[in-house]
Amino acid sequence: MRTAVVTGGAGFIGSHVADRLLEEGVAVVAVDDLSTGRRENLPAGADFEESDVRDAEAMRSLLSRVRPDAVFHLAAQISVTRSVSEVEYDADVNVRGTATLLEAARLAGVPRFVYVSTGGALYGEADVVPTPEDAPIEPLAPYGLSKWVGERYCDLYERLHGLSTLTLRLANIYGPRQDPHGEAGVVAIFCQRLHAGQRPVVFGDGRQTRDYVYAGDAAEAVLAAGRSDTTGAFNVGRGEEASVLDLVDTLRELSGRDDFQPEHAPERPGEARRSCLDATRAGEALGWRATTPLRDGLAVTLESFAP
Ligand SMILES: NC(=O)c1ccc[n+]([C@@H]2O[C@H](COP(=O)([O-])OP(=O)(O)OC[C@H]3O[C@@H](n4cnc5c(N)ncnc54)[C@H](O)[C@@H]3O)[C@@H](O)[C@H]2O)c1
């Protein structure tokens, strides 16, 4: 791979993907409308195209000019709450944006298209945990549905036009540069509160579990997907559950801040009790597995949020 386009490259995970590609000597063009992303997230060395992925003209001219070996599509509307309150915007960015980019990739003859999707928001409250890829798709919010439709567009472009596509369904990703002001990103929120001398707000009893994957490991999965010619959907998770209280305990230990004790708030409606992904297939087909232990990833992340 010599040249790659990373949509959402000024965002949290996209910027880690751009970092890793540059380290591998791949030229990177990051596309982002800066709606939630930030210019400062962009690694030095990446070219930047400030554009909206829904802009067909801009995407077509960009891809036919750059002729990348791979497109990594991470740009998205990622807020579950906003997907409920602004359903049209969510569908517009996540569905129309993905269709627009796929069409531009087809027209430019792009050899590989990697789509970054979500695990937790697709499987909802799954019966089998860790959840494999063939579990029922039961989105709890428009966000999960719009990301799922994006996956289906990738499959269709594969069948209809022979465009080589692969979908990664990410678990809960955490690490440096995650937005601590969003609704998700509990690790970023806790790290920021810890440094500000505040206590962590824990919704419900704090025993709800997630599969927390370090951003560098997620970026590695994205690169492995770009190098491979396998198609289909693959979970990206550690297959290990950690509760919100586990996060609080580990951050308290790492910081030595004994007063970092949970402040409980009412449970949030519609929140899954357990979410954890079985990434066996990604191990077999892509040779990928998460290598960063939760404690190590939390230590790096906590440090990165220091004022
Ligand atoms: N963070 C997680 O835990 C997680 C979990 C599962 C899946 N994902 C997926 O990973 C991807 C990246 O998420 P993130 O956590 O880095 O969020 P993020 O908000 O930091 O990144 C998304 C980026 O896309 C950009 N963007 C949004 N709309 C755009 C548009 N119309 N045109 C161009 N750029 C646009 C934003 O400015 C932002 O930089 C998303 O596709 C998301 O669905 C994230």
JSON list of N, CA and C and ligand atoms in Angstrom, two decimals, residues 7-14 31-38 51-54 73-78 89 93 116-119 143 147 170-173 178, ligand 1:
[
{"chain": "A", "resi": 7, "resn": "THR", "atom": "N", "xyz": [-11.10, 8.73, 5.73]},
{"chain": "A", "resi": 7, "resn": "THR", "atom": "CA", "xyz": [-12.16, 9.69, 6.06]},
{"chain": "A", "resi": 7, "resn": "THR", "atom": "C", "xyz": [-12.33, 9.70, 7.58]},
{"chain": "A", "resi": 8, "resn": "GLY", "atom": "N", "xyz": [-12.66, 10.86, 8.12]},
{"chain": "A", "resi": 8, "resn": "GLY", "atom": "CA", "xyz": [-12.70, 10.99, 9.58]},
{"chain": "A", "resi": 8, "resn": "GLY", "atom": "C", "xyz": [-11.30, 11.03, 10.16]},
{"chain": "A", "resi": 9, "resn": "GLY", "atom": "N", "xyz": [-10.33, 11.39, 9.33]},
{"chain": "A", "resi": 9, "resn": "GLY", "atom": "CA", "xyz": [-8.91, 11.37, 9.74]},
{"chain": "A", "resi": 9, "resn": "GLY", "atom": "C", "xyz": [-8.56, 12.39, 10.81]},
{"chain": "A", "resi": 10, "resn": "ALA", "atom": "N", "xyz": [-9.41, 13.41, 11.01]},
{"chain": "A", "resi": 10, "resn": "ALA", "atom": "CA", "xyz": [-9.15, 14.38, 12.08]},
{"chain": "A", "resi": 10, "resn": "ALA", "atom": "C", "xyz": [-9.91, 14.00, 13.35]},
{"chain": "A", "resi": 11, "resn": "GLY", "atom": "N", "xyz": [-10.54, 12.82, 13.31]},
{"chain": "A", "resi": 11, "resn": "GLY", "atom": "CA", "xyz": [-11.28, 12.34, 14.49]},
{"chain": "A", "resi": 11, "resn": "GLY", "atom": "C", "xyz": [-10.39, 11.50, 15.38]},
{"chain": "A", "resi": 12, "resn": "PHE", "atom": "N", "xyz": [-11.01, 10.92, 16.37]},
{"chain": "A", "resi": 12, "resn": "PHE", "atom": "CA", "xyz": [-10.27, 10.14, 17.37]},
{"chain": "A", "resi": 12, "resn": "PHE", "atom": "C", "xyz": [-9.60, 8.90, 16.74]},
{"chain": "A", "resi": 13, "resn": "ILE", "atom": "N", "xyz": [-10.40, 7.96, 16.26]},
{"chain": "A", "resi": 13, "resn": "ILE", "atom": "CA", "xyz": [-9.80, 6.71, 15.76]},
{"chain": "A", "resi": 13, "resn": "ILE", "atom": "C", "xyz": [-9.10, 6.94, 14.42]},
{"chain": "A", "resi": 14, "resn": "GLY", "atom": "N", "xyz": [-9.70, 7.78, 13.56]},
{"chain": "A", "resi": 14, "resn": "GLY", "atom": "CA", "xyz": [-9.11, 8.07, 12.26]},
{"chain": "A", "resi": 14, "resn": "GLY", "atom": "C", "xyz": [-7.70, 8.62, 12.38]},
{"chain": "A", "resi": 31, "resn": "VAL", "atom": "N", "xyz": [-9.57, 13.03, 5.05]},
{"chain": "A", "resi": 31, "resn": "VAL", "atom": "CA", "xyz": [-10.76, 13.80, 4.65]},
{"chain": "A", "resi": 31, "resn": "VAL", "atom": "C", "xyz": [-11.62, 13.98, 5.88]},
{"chain": "A", "resi": 32, "resn": "ASP", "atom": "N", "xyz": [-12.00, 15.22, 6.17]},
{"chain": "A", "resi": 32, "resn": "ASP", "atom": "CA", "xyz": [-12.81, 15.45, 7.36]},
{"chain": "A", "resi": 32, "resn": "ASP", "atom": "C", "xyz": [-13.52, 16.79, 7.22]},
{"chain": "A", "resi": 33, "resn": "ASP", "atom": "N", "xyz": [-14.75, 16.88, 7.71]},
{"chain": "A", "resi": 33, "resn": "ASP", "atom": "CA", "xyz": [-15.45, 18.19, 7.66]},
{"chain": "A", "resi": 33, "resn": "ASP", "atom": "C", "xyz": [-15.29, 18.93, 8.98]},
{"chain": "A", "resi": 34, "resn": "LEU", "atom": "N", "xyz": [-14.51, 18.37, 9.90]},
{"chain": "A", "resi": 34, "resn": "LEU", "atom": "CA", "xyz": [-14.22, 18.97, 11.20]},
{"chain": "A", "resi": 34, "resn": "LEU", "atom": "C", "xyz": [-15.50, 19.22, 12.03]},
{"chain": "A", "resi": 35, "resn": "SER", "atom": "N", "xyz": [-16.52, 18.43, 11.78]},
{"chain": "A", "resi": 35, "resn": "SER", "atom": "CA", "xyz": [-17.76, 18.61, 12.57]},
{"chain": "A", "resi": 35, "resn": "SER", "atom": "C", "xyz": [-17.54, 18.20, 14.03]},
{"chain": "A", "resi": 36, "resn": "THR", "atom": "N", "xyz": [-16.81, 17.10, 14.24]},
{"chain": "A", "resi": 36, "resn": "THR", "atom": "CA", "xyz": [-16.39, 16.77, 15.62]},
{"chain": "A", "resi": 36, "resn": "THR", "atom": "C", "xyz": [-14.88, 16.59, 15.68]},
{"chain": "A", "resi": 37, "resn": "GLY", "atom": "N", "xyz": [-14.26, 16.39, 14.53]},
{"chain": "A", "resi": 37, "resn": "GLY", "atom": "CA", "xyz": [-12.81, 16.21, 14.49]},
{"chain": "A", "resi": 37, "resn": "GLY", "atom": "C", "xyz": [-12.09, 17.54, 14.68]},
{"chain": "A", "resi": 38, "resn": "ARG", "atom": "N", "xyz": [-10.80, 17.46, 14.91]},
{"chain": "A", "resi": 38, "resn": "ARG", "atom": "CA", "xyz": [-10.01, 18.68, 15.13]},
{"chain": "A", "resi": 38, "resn": "ARG", "atom": "C", "xyz": [-8.72, 18.61, 14.32]},
{"chain": "A", "resi": 51, "resn": "SER", "atom": "N", "xyz": [-13.43, 18.37, 3.63]},
{"chain": "A", "resi": 51, "resn": "SER", "atom": "CA", "xyz": [-14.58, 18.09, 2.76]},
{"chain": "A", "resi": 51, "resn": "SER", "atom": "C", "xyz": [-15.59, 17.26, 3.50]},
{"chain": "A", "resi": 52, "resn": "ASP", "atom": "N", "xyz": [-16.81, 17.29, 2.97]},
{"chain": "A", "resi": 52, "resn": "ASP", "atom": "CA", "xyz": [-17.91, 16.49, 3.51]},
{"chain": "A", "resi": 52, "resn": "ASP", "atom": "C", "xyz": [-18.03, 15.23, 2.66]},
{"chain": "A", "resi": 53, "resn": "VAL", "atom": "N", "xyz": [-18.09, 14.07, 3.31]},
{"chain": "A", "resi": 53, "resn": "VAL", "atom": "CA", "xyz": [-18.16, 12.82, 2.53]},
{"chain": "A", "resi": 53, "resn": "VAL", "atom": "C", "xyz": [-19.47, 12.72, 1.74]},
{"chain": "A", "resi": 54, "resn": "ARG", "atom": "N", "xyz": [-20.45, 13.57, 2.06]},
{"chain": "A", "resi": 54, "resn": "ARG", "atom": "CA", "xyz": [-21.71, 13.55, 1.30]},
{"chain": "A", "resi": 54, "resn": "ARG", "atom": "C", "xyz": [-21.60, 14.35, 0.00]},
{"chain": "A", "resi": 73, "resn": "HIS", "atom": "N", "xyz": [-12.86, 4.19, 5.57]},
{"chain": "A", "resi": 73, "resn": "HIS", "atom": "CA", "xyz": [-13.99, 5.08, 5.81]},
{"chain": "A", "resi": 73, "resn": "HIS", "atom": "C", "xyz": [-14.41, 5.07, 7.28]},
{"chain": "A", "resi": 74, "resn": "LEU", "atom": "N", "xyz": [-13.99, 6.12, 8.00]},
{"chain": "A", "resi": 74, "resn": "LEU", "atom": "CA", "xyz": [-14.33, 6.25, 9.42]},
{"chain": "A", "resi": 74, "resn": "LEU", "atom": "C", "xyz": [-15.22, 7.44, 9.70]},
{"chain": "A", "resi": 75, "resn": "ALA", "atom": "N", "xyz": [-15.36, 8.36, 8.75]},
{"chain": "A", "resi": 75, "resn": "ALA", "atom": "CA", "xyz": [-16.18, 9.56, 9.00]},
{"chain": "A", "resi": 75, "resn": "ALA", "atom": "C", "xyz": [-17.61, 9.12, 9.28]},
{"chain": "A", "resi": 76, "resn": "ALA", "atom": "N", "xyz": [-18.18, 9.64, 10.34]},
{"chain": "A", "resi": 76, "resn": "ALA", "atom": "CA", "xyz": [-19.54, 9.25, 10.70]},
{"chain": "A", "resi": 76, "resn": "ALA", "atom": "C", "xyz": [-20.11, 10.22, 11.73]},
{"chain": "A", "resi": 77, "resn": "GLN", "atom": "N", "xyz": [-21.42, 10.18, 11.83]},
{"chain": "A", "resi": 77, "resn": "GLN", "atom": "CA", "xyz": [-22.13, 10.78, 12.95]},
{"chain": "A", "resi": 77, "resn": "GLN", "atom": "C", "xyz": [-22.12, 9.69, 14.00]},
{"chain": "A", "resi": 78, "resn": "ILE", "atom": "N", "xyz": [-21.47, 9.91, 15.16]},
{"chain": "A", "resi": 78, "resn": "ILE", "atom": "CA", "xyz": [-21.29, 8.79, 16.10]},
{"chain": "A", "resi": 78, "resn": "ILE", "atom": "C", "xyz": [-22.13, 8.89, 17.38]},
{"chain": "A", "resi": 89, "resn": "TYR", "atom": "N", "xyz": [-30.25, 13.64, 9.99]},
{"chain": "A", "resi": 89, "resn": "TYR", "atom": "CA", "xyz": [-28.82, 13.96, 9.90]},
{"chain": "A", "resi": 89, "resn": "TYR", "atom": "C", "xyz": [-27.98, 12.68, 10.04]},
{"chain": "A", "resi": 93, "resn": "VAL", "atom": "N", "xyz": [-25.49, 11.42, 6.99]},
{"chain": "A", "resi": 93, "resn": "VAL", "atom": "CA", "xyz": [-24.03, 11.27, 7.07]},
{"chain": "A", "resi": 93, "resn": "VAL", "atom": "C", "xyz": [-23.64, 9.79, 6.94]},
{"chain": "A", "resi": 116, "resn": "VAL", "atom": "N", "xyz": [-15.51, 1.16, 8.66]},
{"chain": "A", "resi": 116, "resn": "VAL", "atom": "CA", "xyz": [-15.45, 0.99, 10.11]},
{"chain": "A", "resi": 116, "resn": "VAL", "atom": "C", "xyz": [-16.85, 1.12, 10.69]},
{"chain": "A", "resi": 117, "resn": "SER", "atom": "N", "xyz": [-17.34, 0.00, 11.23]},
{"chain": "A", "resi": 117, "resn": "SER", "atom": "CA", "xyz": [-18.68, -0.05, 11.80]},
{"chain": "A", "resi": 117, "resn": "SER", "atom": "C", "xyz": [-18.59, -0.29, 13.31]},
{"chain": "A", "resi": 118, "resn": "THR", "atom": "N", "xyz": [-19.70, -0.62, 13.89]},
{"chain": "A", "resi": 118, "resn": "THR", "atom": "CA", "xyz": [-19.77, -0.78, 15.33]},
{"chain": "A", "resi": 118, "resn": "THR", "atom": "C", "xyz": [-20.28, -2.16, 15.70]},
{"chain": "A", "resi": 119, "resn": "GLY", "atom": "N", "xyz": [-19.79, -2.71, 16.81]},
{"chain": "A", "resi": 119, "resn": "GLY", "atom": "CA", "xyz": [-20.33, -3.98, 17.28]},
{"chain": "A", "resi": 119, "resn": "GLY", "atom": "C", "xyz": [-21.48, -3.76, 18.24]},
{"chain": "A", "resi": 143, "resn": "TYR", "atom": "N", "xyz": [-28.50, 5.15, 15.17]},
{"chain": "A", "resi": 143, "resn": "TYR", "atom": "CA", "xyz": [-27.06, 5.07, 14.88]},
{"chain": "A", "resi": 143, "resn": "TYR", "atom": "C", "xyz": [-26.65, 3.65, 14.45]},
{"chain": "A", "resi": 147, "resn": "LYS", "atom": "N", "xyz": [-25.34, 2.60, 10.65]},
{"chain": "A", "resi": 147, "resn": "LYS", "atom": "CA", "xyz": [-24.03, 1.96, 10.43]},
{"chain": "A", "resi": 147, "resn": "LYS", "atom": "C", "xyz": [-24.23, 0.60, 9.75]},
{"chain": "A", "resi": 170, "resn": "LEU", "atom": "N", "xyz": [-16.25, -2.42, 15.47]},
{"chain": "A", "resi": 170, "resn": "LEU", "atom": "CA", "xyz": [-15.43, -2.12, 16.64]},
{"chain": "A", "resi": 170, "resn": "LEU", "atom": "C", "xyz": [-16.22, -2.22, 17.94]},
{"chain": "A", "resi": 171, "resn": "ALA", "atom": "N", "xyz": [-15.51, -2.66, 18.98]},
{"chain": "A", "resi": 171, "resn": "ALA", "atom": "CA", "xyz": [-16.05, -2.63, 20.35]},
{"chain": "A", "resi": 171, "resn": "ALA", "atom": "C", "xyz": [-15.92, -1.19, 20.88]},
{"chain": "A", "resi": 172, "resn": "ASN", "atom": "N", "xyz": [-15.76, -1.02, 22.18]},
{"chain": "A", "resi": 172, "resn": "ASN", "atom": "CA", "xyz": [-15.61, 0.33, 22.75]},
{"chain": "A", "resi": 172, "resn": "ASN", "atom": "C", "xyz": [-14.15, 0.74, 22.72]},
{"chain": "A", "resi": 173, "resn": "ILE", "atom": "N", "xyz": [-13.85, 1.72, 21.89]},
{"chain": "A", "resi": 173, "resn": "ILE", "atom": "CA", "xyz": [-12.46, 2.12, 21.71]},
{"chain": "A", "resi": 173, "resn": "ILE", "atom": "C", "xyz": [-12.14, 3.28, 22.66]},
{"chain": "A", "resi": 178, "resn": "GLN", "atom": "N", "xyz": [-9.47, 10.97, 22.38]},
{"chain": "A", "resi": 178, "resn": "GLN", "atom": "CA", "xyz": [-10.93, 10.78, 22.35]},
{"chain": "A", "resi": 178, "resn": "GLN", "atom": "C", "xyz": [-11.59, 12.01, 22.97]},
{"chain": "B", "resi": 1, "resn": "LIG", "atom": "N1", "xyz": [-15.28, 5.36, 19.44]},
{"chain": "B", "resi": 1, "resn": "LIG", "atom": "C1", "xyz": [-15.77, 4.12, 19.49]},
{"chain": "B", "resi": 1, "resn": "LIG", "atom": "O1", "xyz": [-15.74, 3.47, 20.55]},
{"chain": "B", "resi": 1, "resn": "LIG", "atom": "C2", "xyz": [-16.35, 3.49, 18.25]},
{"chain": "B", "resi": 1, "resn": "LIG", "atom": "C3", "xyz": [-16.96, 2.23, 18.40]},
{"chain": "B", "resi": 1, "resn": "LIG", "atom": "C4", "xyz": [-17.50, 1.62, 17.27]},
{"chain": "B", "resi": 1, "resn": "LIG", "atom": "C5", "xyz": [-17.41, 2.22, 16.03]},
{"chain": "B", "resi": 1, "resn": "LIG", "atom": "N2", "xyz": [-16.83, 3.46, 15.91]},
{"chain": "B", "resi": 1, "resn": "LIG", "atom": "C6", "xyz": [-16.76, 4.05, 14.56]},
{"chain": "B", "resi": 1, "resn": "LIG", "atom": "O2", "xyz": [-15.45, 4.55, 14.37]},
{"chain": "B", "resi": 1, "resn": "LIG", "atom": "C7", "xyz": [-15.49, 5.68, 13.50]},
{"chain": "B", "resi": 1, "resn": "LIG", "atom": "C8", "xyz": [-14.71, 6.83, 14.10]},
{"chain": "B", "resi": 1, "resn": "LIG", "atom": "O3", "xyz": [-15.31, 7.20, 15.34]},
{"chain": "B", "resi": 1, "resn": "LIG", "atom": "P1", "xyz": [-14.58, 8.12, 16.42]},
{"chain": "B", "resi": 1, "resn": "LIG", "atom": "O4", "xyz": [-14.88, 7.55, 17.76]},
{"chain": "B", "resi": 1, "resn": "LIG", "atom": "O5", "xyz": [-13.17, 8.33, 16.03]},
{"chain": "B", "resi": 1, "resn": "LIG", "atom": "O6", "xyz": [-15.42, 9.45, 16.32]},
{"chain": "B", "resi": 1, "resn": "LIG", "atom": "P2", "xyz": [-15.00, 10.94, 15.87]},
{"chain": "B", "resi": 1, "resn": "LIG", "atom": "O7", "xyz": [-16.25, 11.77, 15.98]},
{"chain": "B", "resi": 1, "resn": "LIG", "atom": "O8", "xyz": [-13.80, 11.37, 16.61]},
{"chain": "B", "resi": 1, "resn": "LIG", "atom": "O9", "xyz": [-14.62, 10.73, 14.34]},
{"chain": "B", "resi": 1, "resn": "LIG", "atom": "C9", "xyz": [-15.50, 10.91, 13.28]},
{"chain": "B", "resi": 1, "resn": "LIG", "atom": "C10", "xyz": [-14.88, 11.91, 12.34]},
{"chain": "B", "resi": 1, "resn": "LIG", "atom": "O10", "xyz": [-15.71, 12.04, 11.19]},
{"chain": "B", "resi": 1, "resn": "LIG", "atom": "C11", "xyz": [-15.80, 13.41, 10.85]},
{"chain": "B", "resi": 1, "resn": "LIG", "atom": "N3", "xyz": [-17.06, 13.60, 10.10]},
{"chain": "B", "resi": 1, "resn": "LIG", "atom": "C12", "xyz": [-18.32, 13.52, 10.59]},
{"chain": "B", "resi": 1, "resn": "LIG", "atom": "N4", "xyz": [-19.21, 13.76, 9.61]},
{"chain": "B", "resi": 1, "resn": "LIG", "atom": "C13", "xyz": [-18.48, 13.98, 8.47]},
{"chain": "B", "resi": 1, "resn": "LIG", "atom": "C14", "xyz": [-18.83, 14.27, 7.14]},
{"chain": "B", "resi": 1, "resn": "LIG", "atom": "N5", "xyz": [-20.11, 14.38, 6.76]},
{"chain": "B", "resi": 1, "resn": "LIG", "atom": "N6", "xyz": [-17.84, 14.43, 6.23]},
{"chain": "B", "resi": 1, "resn": "LIG", "atom": "C15", "xyz": [-16.53, 14.33, 6.61]},
{"chain": "B", "resi": 1, "resn": "LIG", "atom": "N7", "xyz": [-16.15, 14.05, 7.86]},
{"chain": "B", "resi": 1, "resn": "LIG", "atom": "C16", "xyz": [-17.12, 13.88, 8.79]},
{"chain": "B", "resi": 1, "resn": "LIG", "atom": "C17", "xyz": [-15.77, 14.14, 12.17]},
{"chain": "B", "resi": 1, "resn": "LIG", "atom": "O11", "xyz": [-15.40, 15.50, 12.04]},
{"chain": "B", "resi": 1, "resn": "LIG", "atom": "C18", "xyz": [-14.76, 13.31, 12.94]},
{"chain": "B", "resi": 1, "resn": "LIG", "atom": "O12", "xyz": [-13.45, 13.80, 12.76]},
{"chain": "B", "resi": 1, "resn": "LIG", "atom": "C19", "xyz": [-16.96, 5.97, 13.24]},
{"chain": "B", "resi": 1, "resn": "LIG", "atom": "O13", "xyz": [-17.31, 5.44, 11.98]},
{"chain": "B", "resi": 1, "resn": "LIG", "atom": "C20", "xyz": [-17.68, 5.23, 14.36]},
{"chain": "B", "resi": 1, "resn": "LIG", "atom": "O14", "xyz": [-18.98, 4.83, 13.95]},
{"chain": "B", "resi": 1, "resn": "LIG", "atom": "C21", "xyz": [-16.33, 4.11, 16.99]}
]
